[in-house]
């Protein structure tokens, strides 16, 4: 897991910075040379997403986590979000099966229910002591009508285990979590500027 100081050493190409009273999100693009047999382009694209939650009283950084999204994955997410088909992509399994995509239903006081359409990416690494550390990125759309901030982005970190496919899946409750709510305009800005940077 990168720290803010480590990210500062390799700033990459800045894409966007969004903030509200409780959180800040920054995204940068990094190009890494790789062998042609791993990627025919000779490089891989990584969009580093950093999320910071602030102490509401003192406005000091409280928790920071980062996550690296692969360029091709970001392009697909941007496509379904910008074309308004994110919900369909989740419900149809286009973005992957459960637990990658999931629909969470939450009862509302008026008797109706809010539906949270989620896409998740599971990553992780081995800690110095050999234990596995899980990192999960979650994008969520809340279908409550007239919601000013229907999009949510969250990062979590905690104990993990390696799956058969090589992903690191979380084990139990995450030890650290940061999250931020985004308006439709903020989400579209993020997606459009990310695609522009990749182009």
Tab-separated table of C-alpha atoms in Angstrom:
chain	number	residue	atom	x	y	z
A	1	UNK	CA	0.000	0.000	0.000
A	2	UNK	CA	1.474	3.341	-1.051
A	3	UNK	CA	1.688	6.295	1.304
A	4	UNK	CA	1.143	9.932	0.251
A	5	UNK	CA	4.923	10.558	0.449
A	6	UNK	CA	5.665	7.566	-1.805
A	7	UNK	CA	3.130	8.743	-4.372
A	8	UNK	CA	4.719	12.208	-4.303
A	9	UNK	CA	8.055	10.687	-5.389
A	10	UNK	CA	6.405	9.396	-8.578
A	11	UNK	CA	3.685	11.945	-9.331
A	12	UNK	CA	2.867	10.641	-12.811
A	13	UNK	CA	0.470	12.635	-14.972
A	14	UNK	CA	-2.218	14.324	-12.845
A	15	UNK	CA	-5.755	13.655	-14.076
A	16	UNK	CA	-8.159	15.081	-11.504
A	17	UNK	CA	-8.521	16.115	-7.886
A	18	UNK	CA	-11.943	16.217	-6.227
A	19	UNK	CA	-12.740	17.236	-2.661
A	20	UNK	CA	-15.540	17.855	-0.211
A	21	UNK	CA	-15.610	18.636	3.517
A	22	UNK	CA	-14.757	15.087	4.544
A	23	UNK	CA	-12.704	13.536	1.756
A	24	UNK	CA	-10.324	14.176	-1.111
A	25	UNK	CA	-9.644	12.062	-4.189
A	26	UNK	CA	-6.710	12.383	-6.565
A	27	UNK	CA	-5.975	10.362	-9.707
A	28	UNK	CA	-2.694	10.166	-11.642
A	29	UNK	CA	-1.642	8.182	-14.716
A	30	UNK	CA	1.584	6.178	-14.703
A	31	UNK	CA	3.116	4.364	-17.677
A	32	UNK	CA	5.422	1.471	-16.800
A	33	UNK	CA	7.721	-0.215	-19.331
A	34	UNK	CA	7.165	-3.989	-19.513
A	35	UNK	CA	8.358	-6.841	-21.696
A	36	UNK	CA	6.524	-7.184	-24.998
A	37	UNK	CA	5.411	-10.714	-24.106
A	38	UNK	CA	3.478	-9.245	-21.159
A	39	UNK	CA	2.000	-6.372	-23.139
A	40	UNK	CA	2.384	-5.905	-26.921
A	41	UNK	CA	2.513	-2.117	-26.463
A	42	UNK	CA	5.676	-2.415	-24.392
A	43	UNK	CA	4.151	-0.595	-21.442
A	44	UNK	CA	1.264	-0.897	-19.024
A	45	UNK	CA	-1.065	1.893	-17.938
A	46	UNK	CA	-1.876	2.372	-14.272
A	47	UNK	CA	-4.302	4.958	-12.947
A	48	UNK	CA	-3.465	5.499	-9.288
A	49	UNK	CA	-6.470	6.496	-7.212
A	50	UNK	CA	-5.705	7.986	-3.808
A	51	UNK	CA	-8.451	8.621	-1.258
A	52	UNK	CA	-8.035	10.630	1.937
A	53	UNK	CA	-10.705	10.942	4.629
A	54	UNK	CA	-10.451	13.924	6.963
A	55	UNK	CA	-11.232	14.358	10.630
A	56	UNK	CA	-14.471	16.371	10.530
A	57	UNK	CA	-13.521	18.520	13.532
A	58	UNK	CA	-9.908	19.462	12.863
A	59	UNK	CA	-9.796	19.032	9.046
A	60	UNK	CA	-6.632	16.955	9.325
A	61	UNK	CA	-5.882	13.902	7.157
A	62	UNK	CA	-7.222	10.878	9.005
A	63	UNK	CA	-6.947	7.864	6.687
A	64	UNK	CA	-5.261	7.446	3.292
A	65	UNK	CA	-5.432	4.479	0.902
A	66	UNK	CA	-4.484	4.044	-2.760
A	67	UNK	CA	-5.357	1.629	-5.547
A	68	UNK	CA	-3.963	1.093	-9.064
A	69	UNK	CA	-6.517	0.589	-11.833
A	70	UNK	CA	-5.307	-0.934	-15.110
A	71	UNK	CA	-5.916	1.232	-18.184
A	72	UNK	CA	-8.104	-1.318	-20.040
A	73	UNK	CA	-10.271	-1.824	-16.944
A	74	UNK	CA	-10.725	1.934	-16.527
A	75	UNK	CA	-11.721	2.314	-20.193
A	76	UNK	CA	-14.473	-0.288	-19.768
A	77	UNK	CA	-15.767	1.344	-16.580
A	78	UNK	CA	-15.688	4.774	-18.199
A	79	UNK	CA	-17.634	3.456	-21.200
A	80	UNK	CA	-20.512	1.987	-19.176
A	81	UNK	CA	-20.664	5.023	-16.867
A	82	UNK	CA	-20.549	7.642	-19.623
A	83	UNK	CA	-23.153	5.791	-21.725
A	84	UNK	CA	-25.481	5.409	-18.724
A	85	UNK	CA	-25.332	1.592	-18.799
A	86	UNK	CA	-23.531	0.933	-15.483
A	87	UNK	CA	-26.636	-0.568	-13.827
A	88	UNK	CA	-27.280	-2.812	-16.841
A	89	UNK	CA	-23.621	-3.909	-16.867
A	90	UNK	CA	-23.860	-4.869	-13.186
A	91	UNK	CA	-27.195	-6.695	-13.434
A	92	UNK	CA	-26.242	-8.548	-16.632
A	93	UNK	CA	-22.835	-9.622	-15.334
A	94	UNK	CA	-21.013	-7.781	-18.131
A	95	UNK	CA	-18.566	-6.390	-15.569
A	96	UNK	CA	-18.159	-9.800	-13.911
A	97	UNK	CA	-20.083	-12.144	-11.621
A	98	UNK	CA	-20.633	-11.893	-7.871
A	99	UNK	CA	-18.526	-10.920	-5.885
A	100	UNK	CA	-17.108	-8.568	-8.563
A	101	UNK	CA	-20.566	-7.115	-9.170
A	102	UNK	CA	-23.298	-7.041	-6.575
A	103	UNK	CA	-26.667	-5.412	-5.879
A	104	UNK	CA	-27.326	-4.447	-2.260
A	105	UNK	CA	-30.878	-3.571	-1.208
A	106	UNK	CA	-31.448	-1.253	1.775
A	107	UNK	CA	-34.935	-0.518	3.208
A	108	UNK	CA	-35.990	3.149	3.356
A	109	UNK	CA	-38.200	4.774	6.031
A	110	UNK	CA	-41.033	5.256	3.514
A	111	UNK	CA	-41.293	1.512	2.912
A	112	UNK	CA	-39.436	1.521	-0.389
A	113	UNK	CA	-35.889	0.262	-0.861
A	114	UNK	CA	-32.686	1.794	-2.200
A	115	UNK	CA	-30.578	-0.335	-4.510
A	116	UNK	CA	-26.807	-0.020	-4.534
A	117	UNK	CA	-25.248	-1.356	-7.748
A	118	UNK	CA	-21.618	-2.201	-7.057
A	119	UNK	CA	-18.508	-3.074	-9.033
A	120	UNK	CA	-15.449	-4.198	-7.080
A	121	UNK	CA	-11.823	-4.910	-7.900
A	122	UNK	CA	-9.769	-7.137	-5.621
A	123	UNK	CA	-6.028	-6.672	-5.324
A	124	UNK	CA	-3.421	-7.183	-2.647
A	125	UNK	CA	0.112	-8.142	-1.755
A	126	UNK	CA	2.218	-9.935	0.823
A	127	UNK	CA	3.220	-7.990	3.932
A	128	UNK	CA	6.763	-8.134	5.377
A	129	UNK	CA	5.708	-10.893	7.760
A	130	UNK	CA	4.364	-12.991	4.878
A	131	UNK	CA	0.667	-12.435	5.587
A	132	UNK	CA	-1.570	-11.361	2.726
A	133	UNK	CA	-3.016	-7.840	2.650
A	134	UNK	CA	-6.250	-7.318	0.723
A	135	UNK	CA	-7.129	-4.068	-1.083
A	136	UNK	CA	-10.594	-3.561	-2.520
A	137	UNK	CA	-11.872	-0.744	-4.745
A	138	UNK	CA	-15.670	-0.377	-4.853
A	139	UNK	CA	-17.712	1.847	-7.184
A	140	UNK	CA	-21.378	2.180	-6.222
A	141	UNK	CA	-24.454	3.718	-7.846
A	142	UNK	CA	-27.385	4.519	-5.520
A	143	UNK	CA	-30.692	4.527	-7.413
A	144	UNK	CA	-32.591	6.676	-4.870
A	145	UNK	CA	-34.471	9.305	-6.938
A	146	UNK	CA	-33.094	12.870	-6.865
A	147	UNK	CA	-29.984	11.801	-4.938
A	148	UNK	CA	-27.447	14.649	-5.191
A	149	UNK	CA	-24.457	12.333	-4.710
A	150	UNK	CA	-25.505	8.929	-6.051
A	151	UNK	CA	-21.996	7.702	-6.824
A	152	UNK	CA	-19.716	6.301	-4.158
A	153	UNK	CA	-16.061	5.287	-4.358
A	154	UNK	CA	-14.406	3.438	-1.500
A	155	UNK	CA	-11.115	1.719	-0.759
A	156	UNK	CA	-10.600	-0.830	1.976
A	157	UNK	CA	-7.612	-2.747	3.270
A	158	UNK	CA	-7.278	-5.679	5.641
A	159	UNK	CA	-6.360	-9.345	5.982
A	160	UNK	CA	-6.632	-11.373	2.800
A	161	UNK	CA	-6.120	-14.732	1.165
A	162	UNK	CA	-4.960	-15.625	-2.345
A	163	UNK	CA	-7.694	-17.040	-4.597
A	164	UNK	CA	-7.251	-19.697	-7.282
A	165	UNK	CA	-7.024	-16.937	-9.924
A	166	UNK	CA	-4.303	-15.049	-8.044
A	167	UNK	CA	-6.491	-12.255	-6.707
A	168	UNK	CA	-6.256	-11.426	-3.011
A	169	UNK	CA	-9.705	-11.735	-1.462
A	170	UNK	CA	-10.611	-10.055	1.841
A	171	UNK	CA	-10.972	-12.159	4.980
A	172	UNK	CA	-13.438	-10.727	7.476
A	173	UNK	CA	-13.941	-7.047	8.251
A	174	UNK	CA	-11.426	-4.614	6.674
A	175	UNK	CA	-9.078	-2.867	9.095
A	176	UNK	CA	-9.056	0.415	7.146
A	177	UNK	CA	-11.663	2.001	4.878
A	178	UNK	CA	-11.991	5.358	3.131
A	179	UNK	CA	-14.900	6.550	1.034
A	180	UNK	CA	-16.238	9.524	-0.869
A	181	UNK	CA	-19.594	10.398	-2.412
A	182	UNK	CA	-19.619	11.923	-5.905
A	183	UNK	CA	-22.220	13.845	-7.864
A	184	UNK	CA	-23.043	12.771	-11.442
A	185	UNK	CA	-21.010	15.737	-12.710
A	186	UNK	CA	-17.962	14.764	-10.635
A	187	UNK	CA	-18.141	11.145	-11.792
A	188	UNK	CA	-18.448	12.172	-15.448
A	189	UNK	CA	-15.514	14.571	-15.077
A	190	UNK	CA	-13.375	11.786	-13.600
A	191	UNK	CA	-14.280	9.350	-16.379
A	192	UNK	CA	-13.874	11.857	-19.232
A	193	UNK	CA	-10.537	13.209	-17.999
A	194	UNK	CA	-9.250	9.676	-17.372
A	195	UNK	CA	-10.084	8.568	-20.916
A	196	UNK	CA	-8.541	11.778	-22.293
A	197	UNK	CA	-5.306	11.134	-20.388
A	198	UNK	CA	-5.128	7.541	-21.655
A	199	UNK	CA	-5.628	8.729	-25.233
